[in-house]
């Protein structure tokens, strides 16, 4: 039976979301399939790595039991080289060689390519976007540049580094006045809509930038798209990606699809007098109730973005639509969708067990292709030196 | 080691009481189950002990016996230590090893004594009083026998006839002598129609039930391979079910002509032989089926009666037209009959549908016979679905014919489903062979933990799937 390590948690603002993704969307269906030995690998908020059987129960994380377990548990470390082995000390050191890694770490160090780099260097098969596509995808500014070169529309924006802003804040506020209101301010490298704000006047930008730059070392000031429809599309695949269903989050025109709407308990935006429910799964139209032409264009744009950024495994593409002109703009891409966006795939006809199995098969396929590449190059360079 | 830990678990008396109860107090079935159990702590997987008076008394007796054993072991060890006598130590160890077996098997003696001294005399008295009461009842009595479809027929009749008449039927699957006697004793006496379900386990069961109930109308819903472990042969099973015809005479018994074994016994033109084409002057046309139900048109004496039922599957047409004829005979008019048929809907765990995350689940887990399996598969073949998923553990009680029947079922599954989920047990190999020989090109999944699968079925389905789950094995067959 292949050993699959599911890595989750981490020192990230999305630590808690990662726990849910790991436990409900990955570990549970994988275990039910009985084809894999599933090994939880949890990275605590202090950055210590653990692997204990109790770390697969969500109740553990909802109570103080997690602290009790971590107090008694032995940390693990990684042995790398022609694969990945988990090593746990104690009276007797135990080593567990891993066949496949399933990353479930959102945000910093997880989704941004850091973990992927580690896994790539170790030579282990791993699921999801690779180092290159993760780095680009998690950088809102960089990803906009890349998709723009592929002919996809993006909203006008300016990119600000924290260091530069601290030197000359007014300069960037003045620069932003070239953009039309309202304006969104976003941390460049974070997901789950953390630190994002919508600003109706230029005076609000200073505060907004302080918030964004509290969480990140760079930020984006971006024009809002008028007559807005927000759409989101999960995509899965390597060389031949396919889209799930085009989904339309239910938001008031003046509000946006923020962290609270996405994740919080009974969260949901009011639509008139009607309140949606079920937090992340109750907020949207699935499939989106839009024209057939717009639906097709959104799907096509999502696939084009996925391919342009070199994504593999799965990702979720967020789009903005000006409903008057029907122009589809790329907003951002999430290389590790929360809960793998399993609710969308299920509606598209892919059961949760199928989803994780397919992602593993895609990972194996990519790994095999990568192995075929020659990574060495003979030369006389050293002799010349 | 696990087995031993189970022996000395405090709940061991509860476990073996449950095993006895689930085996219906049949010694052979209980002993076979006990011998193949490797960990007693997990026998109560699908159900729990039903705390009847009998079960409670047995459990108390076992607990006392258990405590006597513990005392004897402790005493032996104490004496061996205090007197430094090896013989006492050996006795203690011997008791430690054999006492769980003593507990497990002495209970059979207890049960036998209880049956002989208390239960059987009590039952005979109840049955005698019930038979006397039954003779005084003015209601029309309808008896239903067969190796499948009895409960469905009973519930259809009750639903349809209740539009106009005061109808009572034996509850649930209480189809034994005791169950029917208890039912009779609790009748008010003002009923218009009584519907009895007759269960068969041994030769003579149906004849005894006929003597008890004294029905005027009989229905034989179908005969297939079932309970062959108690009947020894198919001939015995057929003969037992036909005890209903022996009592009433062929002219008063409806018979399912769609059932192979019954069709063989039909002589000449039997007006009460029913099928999907009609019965007793009724003919059926325009049958349409979907996941919402079945519709057809019943014709008789130049008139046509369109009927719509919430029951799923064309195999319900024969039983429905039989109910229509009985309702007609008992004075319901066409409108009342149509209203009654429209009220019929899937019964619990019999082609009962529900939606789960956009997938349609057809729960047919009370279906436990080859004919029912085939009917369900024919429904699965005809529905529109993204994927057709078929889930089953196979069938029990088929005796020596089990492998042959399961292979045939497997071949039928192969042409009906895209995904096949088999619960691992003694029938899996034969089913799998049949599926593979049937040219199956889809996905085959073997499940070792059925309960876990059923509790997490939402993880295996997606929108547009149609899942048919047929039969469910109780703990005593695992």
PDB file of N, CA and C in Angstrom, chain A residues 24-25 28-29 31-34 281 345-354 357 361, chain B residues 356-358 386-387 443-446 449 452-453 455-456 458-463 465:
ATOM      1  N   UNK A  24     -10.834  17.050   6.074  1.00  0.00           N
ATOM      2  CA  UNK A  24     -12.132  16.703   5.468  1.00  0.00           C
ATOM      3  C   UNK A  24     -12.029  16.397   3.987  1.00  0.00           C
ATOM      4  N   UNK A  25     -11.148  17.091   3.278  1.00  0.00           N
ATOM      5  CA  UNK A  25     -11.134  16.929   1.823  1.00  0.00           C
ATOM      6  C   UNK A  25     -10.097  15.940   1.329  1.00  0.00           C
ATOM      7  N   UNK A  28      -9.874  12.111   4.882  1.00  0.00           N
ATOM      8  CA  UNK A  28     -11.093  11.283   5.005  1.00  0.00           C
ATOM      9  C   UNK A  28     -11.363  10.461   3.747  1.00  0.00           C
ATOM     10  N   UNK A  29     -11.429  11.084   2.546  1.00  0.00           N
ATOM     11  CA  UNK A  29     -11.702  10.248   1.368  1.00  0.00           C
ATOM     12  C   UNK A  29     -10.574   9.276   1.041  1.00  0.00           C
ATOM     13  N   UNK A  31      -8.623   7.731   3.116  1.00  0.00           N
ATOM     14  CA  UNK A  31      -8.705   6.591   4.047  1.00  0.00           C
ATOM     15  C   UNK A  31      -9.822   5.656   3.656  1.00  0.00           C
ATOM     16  N   UNK A  32     -10.926   6.231   3.206  1.00  0.00           N
ATOM     17  CA  UNK A  32     -12.078   5.401   2.840  1.00  0.00           C
ATOM     18  C   UNK A  32     -11.751   4.506   1.655  1.00  0.00           C
ATOM     19  N   UNK A  33     -10.873   4.968   0.843  1.00  0.00           N
ATOM     20  CA  UNK A  33     -10.535   4.214  -0.366  1.00  0.00           C
ATOM     21  C   UNK A  33      -9.739   2.957  -0.051  1.00  0.00           C
ATOM     22  N   UNK A  34      -9.075   2.957   1.096  1.00  0.00           N
ATOM     23  CA  UNK A  34      -8.326   1.785   1.573  1.00  0.00           C
ATOM     24  C   UNK A  34      -7.215   1.357   0.615  1.00  0.00           C
ATOM     25  N   UNK A 281     -19.954  26.678   1.605  1.00  0.00           N
ATOM     26  CA  UNK A 281     -20.653  25.967   0.551  1.00  0.00           C
ATOM     27  C   UNK A 281     -22.036  26.526   0.280  1.00  0.00           C
ATOM     28  N   UNK A 345     -16.482  20.254  -7.488  1.00  0.00           N
ATOM     29  CA  UNK A 345     -16.184  19.067  -8.282  1.00  0.00           C
ATOM     30  C   UNK A 345     -17.290  18.032  -8.137  1.00  0.00           C
ATOM     31  N   UNK A 346     -17.872  17.950  -6.946  1.00  0.00           N
ATOM     32  CA  UNK A 346     -18.935  16.977  -6.736  1.00  0.00           C
ATOM     33  C   UNK A 346     -20.123  17.310  -7.621  1.00  0.00           C
ATOM     34  N   UNK A 347     -20.448  18.610  -7.692  1.00  0.00           N
ATOM     35  CA  UNK A 347     -21.551  19.023  -8.552  1.00  0.00           C
ATOM     36  C   UNK A 347     -21.216  18.803 -10.030  1.00  0.00           C
ATOM     37  N   UNK A 348     -19.914  18.851 -10.322  1.00  0.00           N
ATOM     38  CA  UNK A 348     -19.485  18.629 -11.711  1.00  0.00           C
ATOM     39  C   UNK A 348     -19.400  17.149 -12.032  1.00  0.00           C
ATOM     40  N   UNK A 349     -19.643  16.303 -11.046  1.00  0.00           N
ATOM     41  CA  UNK A 349     -19.674  14.858 -11.283  1.00  0.00           C
ATOM     42  C   UNK A 349     -18.431  14.109 -10.809  1.00  0.00           C
ATOM     43  N   UNK A 350     -17.612  14.757  -9.992  1.00  0.00           N
ATOM     44  CA  UNK A 350     -16.418  14.078  -9.474  1.00  0.00           C
ATOM     45  C   UNK A 350     -16.592  13.923  -7.961  1.00  0.00           C
ATOM     46  N   UNK A 351     -16.752  12.690  -7.513  1.00  0.00           N
ATOM     47  CA  UNK A 351     -16.965  12.430  -6.083  1.00  0.00           C
ATOM     48  C   UNK A 351     -15.679  12.727  -5.308  1.00  0.00           C
ATOM     49  N   UNK A 352     -15.773  13.050  -4.014  1.00  0.00           N
ATOM     50  CA  UNK A 352     -14.585  13.363  -3.217  1.00  0.00           C
ATOM     51  C   UNK A 352     -13.489  12.295  -3.285  1.00  0.00           C
ATOM     52  N   UNK A 353     -13.885  11.035  -3.237  1.00  0.00           N
ATOM     53  CA  UNK A 353     -12.875   9.965  -3.313  1.00  0.00           C
ATOM     54  C   UNK A 353     -12.197   9.983  -4.687  1.00  0.00           C
ATOM     55  N   UNK A 354     -12.990  10.187  -5.705  1.00  0.00           N
ATOM     56  CA  UNK A 354     -12.448  10.258  -7.075  1.00  0.00           C
ATOM     57  C   UNK A 354     -11.488  11.420  -7.223  1.00  0.00           C
ATOM     58  N   UNK A 357      -8.136  10.715  -5.654  1.00  0.00           N
ATOM     59  CA  UNK A 357      -7.449   9.665  -6.432  1.00  0.00           C
ATOM     60  C   UNK A 357      -6.900  10.234  -7.736  1.00  0.00           C
ATOM     61  N   UNK A 361      -3.064  10.476  -9.122  1.00  0.00           N
ATOM     62  CA  UNK A 361      -2.642   9.938 -10.426  1.00  0.00           C
ATOM     63  C   UNK A 361      -1.948  11.017 -11.239  1.00  0.00           C
TER      64      UNK A 361
ATOM     65  N   UNK B 356     -28.710  12.739  -2.465  1.00  0.00           N
ATOM     66  CA  UNK B 356     -27.544  13.008  -1.632  1.00  0.00           C
ATOM     67  C   UNK B 356     -26.524  13.756  -2.479  1.00  0.00           C
ATOM     68  N   UNK B 357     -26.362  15.045  -2.186  1.00  0.00           N
ATOM     69  CA  UNK B 357     -25.403  15.874  -2.949  1.00  0.00           C
ATOM     70  C   UNK B 357     -25.610  15.744  -4.456  1.00  0.00           C
ATOM     71  N   UNK B 358     -26.841  15.707  -4.891  1.00  0.00           N
ATOM     72  CA  UNK B 358     -27.127  15.660  -6.325  1.00  0.00           C
ATOM     73  C   UNK B 358     -27.143  14.250  -6.903  1.00  0.00           C
ATOM     74  N   UNK B 386     -25.147   9.802 -14.663  1.00  0.00           N
ATOM     75  CA  UNK B 386     -23.757  10.051 -15.033  1.00  0.00           C
ATOM     76  C   UNK B 386     -22.970   8.756 -14.823  1.00  0.00           C
ATOM     77  N   UNK B 387     -23.161   8.174 -13.648  1.00  0.00           N
ATOM     78  CA  UNK B 387     -22.583   6.866 -13.373  1.00  0.00           C
ATOM     79  C   UNK B 387     -23.652   6.015 -12.688  1.00  0.00           C
ATOM     80  N   UNK B 443     -15.439   0.025 -12.956  1.00  0.00           N
ATOM     81  CA  UNK B 443     -14.589   0.013 -11.771  1.00  0.00           C
ATOM     82  C   UNK B 443     -15.194  -0.897 -10.711  1.00  0.00           C
ATOM     83  N   UNK B 444     -14.382  -1.787 -10.192  1.00  0.00           N
ATOM     84  CA  UNK B 444     -14.830  -2.716  -9.158  1.00  0.00           C
ATOM     85  C   UNK B 444     -14.138  -2.355  -7.850  1.00  0.00           C
ATOM     86  N   UNK B 445     -14.932  -2.128  -6.817  1.00  0.00           N
ATOM     87  CA  UNK B 445     -14.368  -1.768  -5.517  1.00  0.00           C
ATOM     88  C   UNK B 445     -14.785  -2.823  -4.509  1.00  0.00           C
ATOM     89  N   UNK B 446     -13.825  -3.339  -3.758  1.00  0.00           N
ATOM     90  CA  UNK B 446     -14.136  -4.313  -2.693  1.00  0.00           C
ATOM     91  C   UNK B 446     -14.035  -3.592  -1.352  1.00  0.00           C
ATOM     92  N   UNK B 449     -15.199  -2.948   5.140  1.00  0.00           N
ATOM     93  CA  UNK B 449     -15.955  -2.416   6.291  1.00  0.00           C
ATOM     94  C   UNK B 449     -17.270  -1.833   5.777  1.00  0.00           C
ATOM     95  N   UNK B 452     -18.807   1.306   7.529  1.00  0.00           N
ATOM     96  CA  UNK B 452     -18.046   2.527   7.260  1.00  0.00           C
ATOM     97  C   UNK B 452     -18.409   3.063   5.874  1.00  0.00           C
ATOM     98  N   UNK B 453     -18.569   2.162   4.918  1.00  0.00           N
ATOM     99  CA  UNK B 453     -18.919   2.591   3.559  1.00  0.00           C
ATOM    100  C   UNK B 453     -20.283   3.268   3.554  1.00  0.00           C
ATOM    101  N   UNK B 455     -21.926   4.624   5.971  1.00  0.00           N
ATOM    102  CA  UNK B 455     -21.944   5.871   6.739  1.00  0.00           C
ATOM    103  C   UNK B 455     -21.221   6.996   6.007  1.00  0.00           C
ATOM    104  N   UNK B 456     -20.364   6.639   5.066  1.00  0.00           N
ATOM    105  CA  UNK B 456     -19.595   7.662   4.339  1.00  0.00           C
ATOM    106  C   UNK B 456     -19.880   7.634   2.840  1.00  0.00           C
ATOM    107  N   UNK B 458     -21.505   9.459   1.075  1.00  0.00           N
ATOM    108  CA  UNK B 458     -21.454  10.781   0.436  1.00  0.00           C
ATOM    109  C   UNK B 458     -20.088  11.052  -0.187  1.00  0.00           C
ATOM    110  N   UNK B 459     -19.053  10.397   0.308  1.00  0.00           N
ATOM    111  CA  UNK B 459     -17.708  10.609  -0.234  1.00  0.00           C
ATOM    112  C   UNK B 459     -17.499   9.881  -1.566  1.00  0.00           C
ATOM    113  N   UNK B 460     -18.390   8.945  -1.866  1.00  0.00           N
ATOM    114  CA  UNK B 460     -18.212   8.137  -3.063  1.00  0.00           C
ATOM    115  C   UNK B 460     -19.119   8.577  -4.213  1.00  0.00           C
ATOM    116  N   UNK B 461     -20.017   9.516  -3.951  1.00  0.00           N
ATOM    117  CA  UNK B 461     -20.989   9.877  -4.981  1.00  0.00           C
ATOM    118  C   UNK B 461     -20.858  11.340  -5.385  1.00  0.00           C
ATOM    119  N   UNK B 462     -21.315  11.607  -6.617  1.00  0.00           N
ATOM    120  CA  UNK B 462     -21.306  12.972  -7.128  1.00  0.00           C
ATOM    121  C   UNK B 462     -22.640  13.228  -7.817  1.00  0.00           C
ATOM    122  N   UNK B 463     -22.895  14.479  -8.129  1.00  0.00           N
ATOM    123  CA  UNK B 463     -24.151  14.854  -8.762  1.00  0.00           C
ATOM    124  C   UNK B 463     -24.347  14.076 -10.058  1.00  0.00           C
ATOM    125  N   UNK B 465     -25.031  10.896 -10.265  1.00  0.00           N
ATOM    126  CA  UNK B 465     -24.880   9.452 -10.066  1.00  0.00           C
ATOM    127  C   UNK B 465     -26.209   8.858  -9.634  1.00  0.00           C
TER     128      UNK B 465
END
